[in-house]
Coordinates of N, CA and C in Angstrom, one line a residue:
X1214 N 8.1 -21.8 13.6 CA 8.3 -20.3 13.9 C 7.1 -19.8 14.6
X1215 N 7.3 -19.0 15.6 CA 6.2 -18.4 16.4 C 5.8 -17.1 15.7
X1216 N 4.8 -17.2 14.8 CA 4.4 -16.0 14.0 C 3.8 -14.9 14.8
X1217 N 3.0 -15.3 15.9 CA 2.4 -14.3 16.7 C 3.5 -13.4 17.4
X1218 N 4.6 -14.1 17.8 CA 5.7 -13.3 18.4 C 6.4 -12.5 17.4
X1219 N 6.6 -13.0 16.2 CA 7.2 -12.3 15.1 C 6.4 -11.0 14.7
X1220 N 5.1 -11.2 14.8 CA 4.2 -10.1 14.5 C 4.3 -9.0 15.5
X1221 N 4.3 -9.4 16.8 CA 4.5 -8.5 17.9 C 5.8 -7.7 17.8
X1222 N 6.9 -8.5 17.5 CA 8.2 -7.9 17.3 C 8.2 -6.9 16.2
X1223 N 7.5 -7.2 15.1 CA 7.4 -6.3 14.0 C 6.8 -4.9 14.4
X1224 N 5.8 -5.0 15.2 CA 5.1 -3.8 15.6 C 6.0 -3.0 16.6
X1225 N 6.6 -3.7 17.5 CA 7.3 -3.0 18.6 C 8.7 -2.5 18.1
X1226 N 9.4 -3.3 17.3 CA 10.8 -3.1 16.9 C 10.9 -2.4 15.5
X1227 N 10.0 -2.7 14.6 CA 10.1 -2.1 13.3 C 9.3 -0.8 13.1
X1228 N 8.1 -0.9 13.7 CA 7.1 0.2 13.4 C 7.2 1.3 14.5
X1229 N 7.0 0.9 15.8 CA 7.1 2.0 16.8 C 8.4 2.7 16.8
X1230 N 9.5 2.0 16.5 CA 10.8 2.7 16.5 C 11.1 3.5 15.3
X1231 N 10.1 3.5 14.3 CA 10.3 4.3 13.1 C 9.1 5.2 12.9
X1232 N 8.7 5.8 14.0 CA 7.7 6.9 14.0 C 6.3 6.5 13.6
X1233 N 6.0 5.2 13.8 CA 4.6 4.8 13.6 C 3.9 4.8 14.9
X1234 N 3.0 5.8 15.1 CA 2.4 5.9 16.5 C 0.9 5.8 16.4
X1235 N 0.3 5.6 15.2 CA -1.2 5.5 15.1 C -1.6 4.1 15.6
X1236 N -2.3 4.1 16.7 CA -2.6 2.8 17.3 C -3.6 1.9 16.5
X1237 N -4.4 2.6 15.7 CA -5.3 1.8 14.8 C -4.5 1.0 13.7
X1238 N -3.5 1.7 13.2 CA -2.6 1.0 12.2 C -1.8 -0.1 12.9
X1239 N -1.2 0.2 14.0 CA -0.5 -0.8 14.8 C -1.3 -2.0 15.1
X1240 N -2.6 -1.8 15.6 CA -3.4 -2.9 15.9 C -3.8 -3.7 14.7
X1241 N -4.1 -3.1 13.6 CA -4.4 -3.8 12.4 C -3.3 -4.7 11.9
X1242 N -2.0 -4.2 12.0 CA -0.9 -5.0 11.6 C -0.5 -6.0 12.6
X1243 N -0.8 -5.8 13.8 CA -0.6 -6.8 14.9 C -1.6 -7.9 14.7
X1244 N -2.8 -7.6 14.3 CA -3.8 -8.6 14.2 C -3.7 -9.5 12.9
X1245 N -3.4 -8.9 11.8 CA -3.4 -9.6 10.5 C -2.2 -10.5 10.4
X1246 N -2.3 -11.8 10.1 CA -1.1 -12.7 9.9 C -0.5 -12.5 8.6
X1247 N 0.6 -11.7 8.5 CA 1.2 -11.3 7.3 C 1.8 -12.5 6.6
X1248 N 2.1 -13.6 7.3 CA 2.7 -14.8 6.7 C 1.7 -15.5 5.7
X1249 N 0.4 -15.3 5.9 CA -0.6 -15.9 5.0 C -0.5 -15.3 3.6
X1250 N 0.0 -14.0 3.5 CA 0.0 -13.3 2.3 C 1.2 -13.5 1.5
X1251 N 2.2 -14.3 1.9 CA 3.4 -14.6 1.1 C 3.4 -16.1 0.7
X1252 N 4.1 -16.5 -0.3 CA 4.2 -17.9 -0.6 C 4.6 -18.7 0.6
X1253 N 4.1 -19.9 0.7 CA 4.3 -20.7 1.9 C 5.8 -21.0 2.1
X1254 N 6.5 -21.1 1.0 CA 8.0 -21.4 1.2 C 8.7 -20.2 1.7
X1255 N 8.1 -19.1 1.7 CA 8.8 -17.8 2.2 C 8.1 -17.3 3.5
X1256 N 7.3 -18.1 4.1 CA 6.5 -17.6 5.3 C 7.4 -17.1 6.4
X1257 N 8.6 -17.7 6.5 CA 9.5 -17.3 7.6 C 10.1 -15.9 7.3
X1258 N 10.0 -15.4 6.1 CA 10.5 -14.1 5.7 C 9.4 -13.0 5.9
X1259 N 8.2 -13.3 6.3 CA 7.1 -12.4 6.2 C 7.3 -11.2 7.1
X1260 N 8.1 -11.3 8.1 CA 8.2 -10.2 9.1 C 9.6 -9.5 9.0
X1261 N 10.4 -9.8 8.0 CA 11.7 -9.1 7.9 C 11.4 -7.6 7.5
X1262 N 12.3 -6.7 7.7 CA 12.1 -5.3 7.5 C 12.6 -4.9 6.1
X1263 N 12.1 -5.7 5.1 CA 12.4 -5.4 3.7 C 11.3 -6.0 2.8
X1264 N 11.3 -5.7 1.6 CA 10.2 -6.2 0.7 C 10.4 -7.7 0.5
X1265 N 9.3 -8.4 0.4 CA 9.4 -9.9 0.2 C 8.8 -10.2 -1.3
X1266 N 9.7 -10.9 -2.0 CA 9.3 -11.3 -3.4 C 8.1 -12.3 -3.3
X1267 N 7.1 -12.0 -4.1 CA 5.9 -12.9 -4.2 C 6.0 -13.8 -5.4
X1268 N 6.3 -13.1 -6.6 CA 6.5 -13.9 -7.8 C 7.0 -12.9 -8.9
X1269 N 8.0 -13.4 -9.7 CA 8.5 -12.6 -10.7 C 9.0 -11.3 -10.2
X1270 N 8.4 -10.2 -10.8 CA 8.8 -8.8 -10.4 C 7.9 -8.2 -9.4
X1271 N 7.1 -9.0 -8.7 CA 6.1 -8.4 -7.8 C 6.5 -8.7 -6.3
X1272 N 6.3 -7.7 -5.5 CA 6.8 -7.8 -4.1 C 5.7 -7.3 -3.1
X1273 N 5.8 -7.8 -1.9 CA 5.0 -7.2 -0.8 C 5.9 -6.1 -0.1
X1274 N 5.3 -4.9 0.0 CA 6.1 -3.8 0.6 C 6.5 -4.0 2.0
X1275 N 7.7 -3.5 2.4 CA 8.2 -3.7 3.7 C 7.2 -3.1 4.7
X1276 N 7.2 -3.7 6.0 CA 6.2 -3.2 7.0 C 6.3 -1.7 7.3
X1277 N 7.5 -1.2 7.5 CA 7.7 0.2 7.9 C 7.1 1.2 6.9
X1278 N 7.5 1.0 5.7 CA 7.0 2.0 4.6 C 5.5 1.9 4.5
X1279 N 4.9 0.7 4.5 CA 3.5 0.5 4.4 C 2.8 1.2 5.6
X1280 N 3.3 0.9 6.8 CA 2.6 1.5 8.0 C 2.7 3.0 8.0
X1281 N 3.8 3.6 7.6 CA 3.9 5.1 7.6 C 3.0 5.7 6.6
X1282 N 2.9 5.0 5.4 CA 2.0 5.5 4.4 C 0.5 5.5 4.9
X1283 N 0.1 4.4 5.5 CA -1.2 4.3 6.1 C -1.4 5.3 7.2
X1284 N -0.5 5.5 8.0 CA -0.6 6.5 9.1 C -0.8 7.9 8.5
X1285 N -0.1 8.2 7.4 CA -0.2 9.5 6.8 C -1.5 9.8 6.2
X1286 N -2.1 8.8 5.5 CA -3.4 9.1 4.8 C -4.6 9.1 5.8
X1287 N -4.4 8.5 7.0 CA -5.4 8.6 8.0 C -6.8 8.2 7.5
X1288 N -6.9 6.9 7.2 CA -8.2 6.3 6.7 C -9.2 6.3 7.8
X1289 N -10.3 6.9 7.5 CA -11.4 6.9 8.5 C -12.5 5.9 8.1
X1290 N -13.3 5.5 9.1 CA -14.3 4.5 8.9 C -15.2 5.0 7.7
X1291 N -15.6 4.1 6.8 CA -16.5 4.3 5.7 C -15.8 5.1 4.6
X1292 N -14.5 5.4 4.7 CA -13.9 6.1 3.5 C -13.5 5.0 2.5
X1293 N -13.7 5.4 1.2 CA -13.4 4.5 0.1 C -11.9 4.5 -0.2
X1294 N -11.4 3.4 -0.5 CA -9.9 3.2 -0.7 C -9.6 2.4 -1.9
X1295 N -8.6 2.9 -2.7 CA -8.1 2.1 -3.8 C -6.7 1.7 -3.6
X1296 N -6.4 0.4 -3.7 CA -5.0 0.0 -3.6 C -4.5 -0.5 -5.0
X1297 N -3.6 0.2 -5.5 CA -3.1 -0.1 -6.9 C -1.9 -1.0 -6.8
X1298 N -2.1 -2.2 -7.4 CA -1.0 -3.2 -7.3 C -1.2 -4.0 -6.0
X1299 N -2.4 -4.5 -5.8 CA -2.7 -5.1 -4.5 C -2.0 -6.4 -4.3
X1300 N -1.5 -7.1 -5.3 CA -0.8 -8.4 -5.2 C -1.6 -9.4 -4.4
X1301 N -1.1 -9.9 -3.3 CA -1.8 -10.9 -2.6 C -2.8 -10.4 -1.5
X1302 N -2.8 -9.0 -1.5 CA -3.9 -8.4 -0.7 C -3.6 -7.9 0.7
X1303 N -2.3 -8.0 1.1 CA -2.0 -7.6 2.5 C -2.3 -6.1 2.8
X1304 N -1.8 -5.2 1.9 CA -2.0 -3.8 2.1 C -3.5 -3.5 2.1
X1305 N -4.3 -4.1 1.2 CA -5.7 -3.9 1.1 C -6.4 -4.4 2.4
X1306 N -5.9 -5.5 2.9 CA -6.5 -6.1 4.1 C -6.3 -5.2 5.3
X1307 N -5.1 -4.6 5.5 CA -4.8 -3.7 6.5 C -5.7 -2.4 6.4
X1308 N -5.8 -1.9 5.1 CA -6.7 -0.8 4.9 C -8.1 -1.1 5.2
X1309 N -8.5 -2.3 4.9 CA -9.9 -2.7 5.2 C -10.2 -2.8 6.7
X1310 N -9.2 -3.0 7.5 CA -9.4 -2.9 9.0 C -9.6 -1.5 9.5
X1311 N -9.2 -0.5 8.7 CA -9.2 0.9 9.0 C -10.4 1.6 8.5
X1312 N -10.9 1.2 7.3 CA -12.0 1.9 6.6 C -12.7 0.9 5.6
X1313 N -13.1 1.5 4.5 CA -13.7 0.7 3.5 C -15.0 1.3 3.0
X1314 N -15.4 1.0 1.8 CA -14.9 -0.2 1.0 C -13.5 0.0 0.5
X1315 N -12.8 -1.1 0.3 CA -11.4 -1.1 -0.3 C -11.5 -1.8 -1.6
X1316 N -11.0 -1.2 -2.6 CA -10.9 -1.9 -3.9 C -9.4 -2.2 -4.2
X1317 N -9.2 -3.5 -4.2 CA -7.8 -4.1 -4.4 C -7.6 -4.3 -5.9
X1318 N -6.9 -3.4 -6.6 CA -6.7 -3.5 -8.0 C -5.5 -4.3 -8.3
X1319 N -5.6 -5.4 -9.1 CA -4.5 -6.2 -9.5 C -4.6 -6.7 -10.9
X1320 N -3.5 -6.6 -11.6 CA -3.5 -7.0 -13.0 C -3.1 -8.5 -13.3
X1321 N -2.4 -9.1 -12.3 CA -2.0 -10.5 -12.4 C -3.1 -11.4 -11.8
X1322 N -3.7 -12.3 -12.7 CA -4.8 -13.1 -12.3 C -4.5 -14.0 -11.2
X1323 N -3.2 -14.6 -11.2 CA -2.9 -15.5 -10.1 C -2.8 -14.8 -8.8
X1324 N -2.2 -13.6 -8.7 CA -2.1 -12.9 -7.5 C -3.5 -12.4 -7.0
X1325 N -4.3 -12.0 -8.0 CA -5.7 -11.6 -7.6 C -6.4 -12.8 -7.0
X1326 N -6.2 -14.0 -7.5 CA -6.9 -15.2 -7.0 C -6.4 -15.5 -5.5
X1327 N -5.1 -15.3 -5.3 CA -4.6 -15.5 -3.9 C -5.1 -14.4 -3.0
X1328 N -5.2 -13.2 -3.5 CA -5.8 -12.1 -2.6 C -7.2 -12.4 -2.3
X1329 N -8.0 -12.9 -3.2 CA -9.4 -13.2 -3.0 C -9.6 -14.3 -2.0
X1330 N -8.8 -15.3 -2.1 CA -8.8 -16.4 -1.1 C -8.5 -15.9 0.3
X1331 N -7.4 -15.2 0.4 CA -6.9 -14.7 1.8 C -8.0 -13.8 2.4
X1332 N -8.5 -12.9 1.6 CA -9.5 -12.0 2.1 C -10.8 -12.7 2.5
X1333 N -11.2 -13.7 1.8 CA -12.4 -14.5 2.1 C -12.1 -15.2 3.4
X1334 N -10.9 -15.8 3.6 CA -10.6 -16.6 4.8 C -10.7 -15.7 6.0
X1335 N -10.4 -14.4 5.9 CA -10.4 -13.5 7.0 C -11.7 -12.7 7.1
X1336 N -12.7 -13.1 6.3 CA -14.0 -12.5 6.3 C -14.0 -11.0 6.2
X1337 N -13.0 -10.5 5.4 CA -12.9 -9.0 5.1 C -13.9 -8.7 4.0
X1338 N -15.2 -8.6 4.3 CA -16.2 -8.4 3.2 C -16.1 -7.0 2.6
X1339 N -15.5 -6.1 3.3 CA -15.4 -4.7 2.7 C -14.2 -4.5 1.8
X1340 N -13.5 -5.6 1.5 CA -12.4 -5.5 0.5 C -12.7 -6.3 -0.7
X1341 N -12.7 -5.6 -1.9 CA -13.1 -6.2 -3.1 C -11.9 -6.3 -4.1
X1342 N -11.6 -7.5 -4.6 CA -10.5 -7.6 -5.5 C -11.0 -7.3 -6.9
X1343 N -10.3 -6.4 -7.6 CA -10.7 -6.0 -9.0 C -9.5 -6.3 -9.9
X1344 N -9.7 -7.1 -11.0 CA -8.7 -7.3 -12.0 C -8.8 -6.2 -13.1
X1345 N -7.6 -5.7 -13.4 CA -7.6 -4.6 -14.4 C -6.2 -4.0 -14.6
X1346 N -6.1 -3.1 -15.5 CA -4.8 -2.5 -15.8 C -4.5 -1.5 -14.6
X1347 N -3.3 -1.7 -14.0 CA -2.9 -0.9 -12.9 C -2.8 0.6 -13.3
X1348 N -2.3 0.9 -14.5 CA -2.1 2.3 -14.9 C -3.4 3.1 -15.0
X1349 N -4.5 2.4 -15.2 CA -5.8 3.1 -15.4 C -6.5 3.3 -14.1
X1350 N -6.1 2.7 -13.0 CA -6.8 2.8 -11.7 C -8.1 2.1 -11.8
X1351 N -9.1 2.6 -11.2 CA -10.4 1.9 -11.1 C -11.5 3.0 -11.3
X1352 N -11.6 3.5 -12.5 CA -12.6 4.6 -12.8 C -14.0 4.3 -12.5
X1353 N -14.4 3.1 -12.7 CA -15.8 2.7 -12.5 C -16.3 2.8 -11.0
X1354 N -15.3 2.8 -10.1 CA -15.6 2.9 -8.7 C -15.2 4.2 -8.1
X1355 N -14.6 5.1 -8.9 CA -14.1 6.4 -8.4 C -15.3 7.3 -8.2
X1356 N -15.1 8.4 -7.3 CA -13.9 8.8 -6.7 C -13.6 8.1 -5.4
X1357 N -12.3 8.1 -5.0 CA -11.8 7.5 -3.8 C -11.3 8.6 -2.8
X1358 N -11.6 8.3 -1.6 CA -11.0 9.1 -0.5 C -9.6 8.9 -0.3
X1359 N -9.1 7.7 -0.5 CA -7.7 7.4 -0.3 C -7.2 6.5 -1.5
X1360 N -6.0 6.7 -2.0 CA -5.4 5.8 -3.0 C -4.0 5.5 -2.5
X1361 N -3.7 4.2 -2.6 CA -2.3 3.7 -2.1 C -1.7 2.9 -3.2
X1362 N -0.4 3.1 -3.4 CA 0.4 2.3 -4.3 C 1.2 1.3 -3.6
X1363 N 1.1 0.0 -4.0 CA 1.9 -1.1 -3.3 C 3.2 -1.3 -4.1
X1364 N 4.2 -0.5 -4.0 CA 5.4 -0.5 -4.7 C 5.8 0.9 -5.2
X1365 N 7.0 1.0 -5.5 CA 7.5 2.4 -5.9 C 7.2 2.6 -7.4
X1366 N 7.0 3.9 -7.7 CA 6.7 4.3 -9.1 C 7.6 5.5 -9.5
X1367 N 7.8 5.7 -10.8 CA 8.5 6.8 -11.2 C 7.5 8.0 -11.4
X1368 N 6.3 7.7 -11.7 CA 5.3 8.7 -12.0 C 3.9 8.2 -11.6
X1369 N 3.1 9.1 -11.0 CA 1.7 8.8 -10.7 C 0.9 9.3 -11.9
X1370 N 0.2 8.4 -12.6 CA -0.6 8.9 -13.8 C -1.7 9.9 -13.4
X1371 N -1.9 10.9 -14.3 CA -2.9 11.8 -14.1 C -4.3 11.1 -14.1
X1372 N -4.4 10.0 -14.8 CA -5.7 9.3 -14.8 C -6.1 8.8 -13.4
X1373 N -5.1 8.4 -12.7 CA -5.3 7.9 -11.3 C -5.5 9.1 -10.3
X1374 N -4.7 10.2 -10.5 CA -4.9 11.4 -9.7 C -6.3 11.9 -9.8
X1375 N -6.8 11.8 -11.0 CA -8.2 12.3 -11.3 C -9.3 11.6 -10.6
X1376 N -8.9 10.4 -10.0 CA -9.9 9.5 -9.3 C -10.0 9.9 -7.8
X1377 N -9.2 10.9 -7.4 CA -9.3 11.3 -6.0 C -10.5 12.1 -5.7
X1378 N -11.2 11.9 -4.7 CA -12.3 12.7 -4.2 C -11.9 14.0 -3.7
X1379 N -12.8 15.0 -3.6 CA -12.4 16.2 -2.9 C -12.0 15.9 -1.4
X1380 N -10.9 16.4 -1.0 CA -10.4 16.1 0.3 C -9.6 14.7 0.3
X1381 N -9.5 14.1 -0.8 CA -8.8 12.8 -0.9 C -7.3 12.9 -0.8
X1382 N -6.7 11.7 -0.4 CA -5.3 11.6 -0.2 C -4.7 10.5 -1.0
X1383 N -3.6 10.6 -1.6 CA -2.9 9.5 -2.3 C -1.5 9.4 -1.8
X1384 N -1.0 8.2 -1.5 CA 0.3 8.0 -1.0 C 1.0 7.0 -1.9
X1385 N 2.3 7.3 -2.2 CA 3.1 6.5 -3.1 C 4.5 6.7 -2.8
X1386 N 5.4 5.7 -3.2 CA 6.8 5.9 -3.1 C 7.2 6.3 -4.5
X1387 N 7.7 7.6 -4.6 CA 8.1 8.1 -6.0 C 9.6 8.0 -6.1
X1388 N 10.1 7.5 -7.2 CA 11.5 7.3 -7.4 C 12.0 8.4 -8.4
X1389 N 13.1 9.0 -8.1 CA 13.8 10.0 -9.0 C 15.3 9.8 -8.8
X1390 N 16.0 9.6 -9.9 CA 17.4 9.4 -9.9 C 17.8 8.3 -9.0
X1391 N 17.0 7.3 -9.0 CA 17.3 6.1 -8.2 C 17.0 6.2 -6.7
X1392 N 16.5 7.3 -6.3 CA 16.2 7.5 -4.8 C 14.7 7.5 -4.6
X1393 N 14.2 6.7 -3.6 CA 12.8 6.7 -3.4 C 12.4 7.5 -2.2
X1394 N 11.3 8.3 -2.4 CA 10.7 9.1 -1.3 C 9.2 8.9 -1.3
X1395 N 8.7 8.6 -0.1 CA 7.3 8.5 0.0 C 6.7 9.9 -0.2
X1396 N 5.6 10.0 -0.9 CA 5.0 11.3 -1.2 C 3.5 11.3 -1.0
X1397 N 3.0 12.4 -0.5 CA 1.5 12.5 -0.2 C 1.0 13.5 -1.2
X1398 N -0.1 13.1 -1.9 CA -0.9 14.1 -2.7 C -2.2 14.3 -2.0
X1399 N -2.8 15.5 -2.2 CA -4.1 15.7 -1.6 C -4.9 16.7 -2.5
X1400 N -6.2 16.5 -2.5 CA -7.0 17.4 -3.3 C -7.8 18.3 -2.4
X1401 N -7.7 19.6 -2.7 CA -8.5 20.6 -1.9 C -9.0 21.7 -2.8
X1402 N -10.3 21.9 -2.8 CA -10.9 22.9 -3.7 C -10.6 22.6 -5.1
X1403 N -10.6 21.3 -5.4 CA -10.3 20.9 -6.8 C -8.9 20.9 -7.3
X1404 N -8.0 21.4 -6.4 CA -6.6 21.5 -6.8 C -5.7 20.5 -6.1
X1405 N -4.7 19.9 -6.8 CA -3.8 18.9 -6.2 C -2.6 19.6 -5.7
X1406 N -2.1 19.1 -4.5 CA -0.9 19.5 -3.9 C -0.1 18.2 -3.6
X1407 N 1.2 18.3 -3.3 CA 1.9 17.2 -2.9 C 3.1 17.6 -2.0
X1408 N 3.6 16.7 -1.2 CA 4.8 16.9 -0.4 C 5.5 15.6 -0.1
X1409 N 6.8 15.7 0.0 CA 7.5 14.5 0.3 C 7.5 14.2 1.8
X1410 N 7.5 12.9 2.1 CA 7.3 12.5 3.5 C 8.6 11.9 4.2
X1411 N 9.2 10.8 3.6 CA 10.3 10.2 4.2 C 11.0 9.3 3.1
X1412 N 12.3 9.0 3.3 CA 13.0 8.1 2.4 C 12.4 6.7 2.5
X1413 N 12.3 6.0 1.3 CA 11.8 4.7 1.3 C 12.4 3.9 0.1
X1414 N 13.0 2.8 0.4 CA 13.7 2.0 -0.6 C 12.8 0.8 -0.8
X1415 N 11.8 0.8 -1.7 CA 11.0 -0.3 -1.9 C 11.0 -0.7 -3.4
X1416 N 10.7 -2.0 -3.6 CA 10.8 -2.5 -5.0 C 9.7 -1.8 -5.9
X1417 N 10.0 -1.7 -7.2 CA 9.1 -1.0 -8.1 C 7.8 -1.8 -8.4
X1418 N 6.8 -1.0 -8.7 CA 5.5 -1.6 -9.2 C 5.6 -1.4 -10.7
X1419 N 5.6 -2.5 -11.5 CA 5.8 -2.4 -12.9 C 4.7 -1.6 -13.6
X1420 N 5.2 -0.9 -14.6 CA 4.2 -0.1 -15.5 C 4.2 1.4 -15.2
X1421 N 4.9 1.8 -14.2 CA 4.8 3.3 -13.9 C 6.1 3.9 -14.1
X1422 N 6.6 3.9 -15.3 CA 7.9 4.4 -15.7 C 7.7 5.8 -16.3
X1423 N 8.6 6.7 -15.9 CA 8.5 8.1 -16.4 C 8.9 8.1 -17.9
X1424 N 8.1 8.8 -18.7 CA 8.5 8.9 -20.1 C 9.9 9.6 -20.3
X1425 N 10.6 9.3 -21.3 CA 11.9 9.9 -21.5 C 11.7 11.4 -21.7
X1426 N 12.6 12.2 -21.0 CA 12.5 13.6 -21.1 C 11.6 14.3 -20.1
X1427 N 10.8 13.4 -19.4 CA 9.9 14.0 -18.3 C 10.7 14.4 -17.1
X1428 N 10.3 15.6 -16.6 CA 10.9 16.0 -15.3 C 9.8 16.5 -14.4
X1429 N 10.0 16.4 -13.1 CA 9.1 16.8 -12.1 C 9.0 18.4 -12.1

């Protein structure tokens, strides 16, 4: 398989045609070999326009949803980033091309080891893999200018929202009544606001389930 051609087709046919216009995001995703971040037996699936299963209940987010989230948060050089549920590190790697330092938080030790290897191979020294509970975020390294979730969630914990810096942005796919919508949170003058962005059907990130009786 010609992965370079597949990568170019992903950019031109999946991303540009779905309102991704940020050239820095497009360049980063054109440059990074997505196939390296999936199991070798599934490398030919790396550029399909849907989530790719990595192991068990963990997935790599589809290219379009990832790119539009990155475009929305507008990572600037030297901005600190937290990726919650980094898995094998692809989202963190793309974010690392845009800014940094990037903290790739992962609870699964095997996935964290794969992420560390891939990031080392690409000399992305501004991306640091951190093992820990996803629901708690990364308080020791907070606050962050940008927080990203790699997978859909029913709720964004207050503990993670509290780790946003002033002027910070958080992007996640929030699921309600079975429907996923990408949502942007931002902090201004100490207050949090949010707005929905676009429809997104991505696989869930385990652990972020809404308590019974909870309503937005």
